[in-house]
XYZ file of C-alpha atoms in Angstrom:
116
model
C 4.641 -10.345 11.993
C 4.516 -6.724 13.158
C 3.301 -3.993 10.870
C 6.006 -1.642 12.189
C 9.464 -1.591 10.596
C 12.576 0.206 11.796
C 16.033 1.156 10.544
C 18.827 3.408 11.806
C 20.894 6.120 10.184
C 24.247 7.162 11.654
C 24.234 10.896 10.985
C 27.072 13.326 11.686
C 25.027 14.646 14.639
C 23.801 11.389 16.147
C 22.004 8.105 15.660
C 18.577 8.448 14.039
C 15.881 5.801 14.319
C 13.220 5.698 11.619
C 10.024 3.717 12.178
C 7.394 3.124 9.531
C 4.372 1.219 8.441
C 4.088 0.188 4.801
C 2.160 3.403 4.082
C 4.766 5.820 5.404
C 7.049 7.079 8.152
C 5.535 7.215 11.641
C 8.601 8.231 13.705
C 12.002 9.754 13.086
C 14.153 10.837 15.985
C 17.502 10.746 17.702
C 18.188 7.768 19.961
C 21.078 6.708 22.177
C 21.387 3.113 20.980
C 20.063 0.694 18.411
C 17.468 -1.994 18.995
C 17.065 -4.976 16.686
C 16.143 -3.844 13.168
C 13.466 -5.194 10.889
C 14.442 -7.999 8.571
C 12.158 -6.519 5.922
C 12.431 -2.881 4.861
C 9.456 -1.352 3.028
C 10.093 1.082 0.162
C 9.150 4.129 2.258
C 12.026 3.393 4.672
C 14.495 2.865 1.845
C 13.446 6.188 0.307
C 13.646 7.955 3.664
C 17.205 6.680 4.238
C 18.180 7.872 0.764
C 16.736 11.349 1.312
C 18.326 11.730 4.762
C 21.678 10.710 3.304
C 21.279 13.271 0.500
C 20.426 15.926 3.100
C 23.561 15.277 5.143
C 25.661 15.265 1.948
C 24.280 18.757 1.166
C 22.344 17.580 -1.895
C 18.784 17.935 -0.528
C 16.840 20.717 1.189
C 13.294 19.386 0.908
C 11.923 15.962 1.705
C 9.237 14.134 -0.231
C 8.567 11.108 1.938
C 5.190 9.763 2.991
C 4.534 10.577 6.637
C 1.815 9.189 8.872
C 0.673 11.981 11.157
C -0.953 10.484 14.248
C -2.463 13.153 16.476
C -5.435 15.397 17.084
C -6.853 17.513 14.283
C -5.205 20.588 15.868
C -1.824 18.859 16.078
C -2.091 17.790 12.432
C -2.966 21.357 11.441
C 0.123 22.667 13.280
C 2.373 19.962 11.828
C 1.170 20.793 8.324
C 2.013 24.454 8.988
C 5.503 23.373 10.098
C 5.926 21.584 6.762
C 5.386 24.892 4.964
C 8.411 26.550 6.607
C 11.170 26.707 3.955
C 14.686 25.410 4.499
C 16.785 27.858 6.521
C 13.769 29.879 7.716
C 12.493 30.016 11.276
C 8.988 30.700 12.569
C 7.856 31.522 16.082
C 5.051 29.688 17.838
C 3.019 32.896 17.499
C 3.493 32.930 13.722
C 2.474 29.287 13.488
C -0.546 29.902 15.741
C -1.639 32.753 13.453
C -1.195 30.681 10.297
C -3.147 27.861 12.000
C -6.045 30.254 12.495
C -5.820 30.908 16.246
C -3.195 33.369 17.435
C -4.195 32.691 21.056
C -3.056 29.052 20.737
C 0.661 29.793 21.153
C 1.134 27.328 24.028
C -0.882 24.656 22.214
C 1.329 25.158 19.158
C 4.386 24.660 21.367
C 2.898 21.458 22.764
C 1.993 20.182 19.285
C 5.490 21.028 18.054
C 6.969 19.060 20.945
C 4.833 16.058 19.948
C 5.733 16.021 16.253
């Protein structure tokens, strides 16, 4: 039995695949088509589906799901800075680089953001 589980959410803007381990969400992204889904759904996936549904119904602006961040220490630092950006607010790569402690790392921030 695999330790990865997946489900899909049909959002108003496209099909979203959510992949998780028992400990938390490891991937969430738009996909073109569905693959076979897991017969077992751990609680973190059920909670993620609920929160995404609430978001698209306009009832949620912040998420409180367990995420498994798999990357370098720099990538994790950038991703944690991204989590601090409030709903409806934007931040440039330069601003994120500064808040990450290295304003010269603008391109690296862009790369980390593309890998989140």
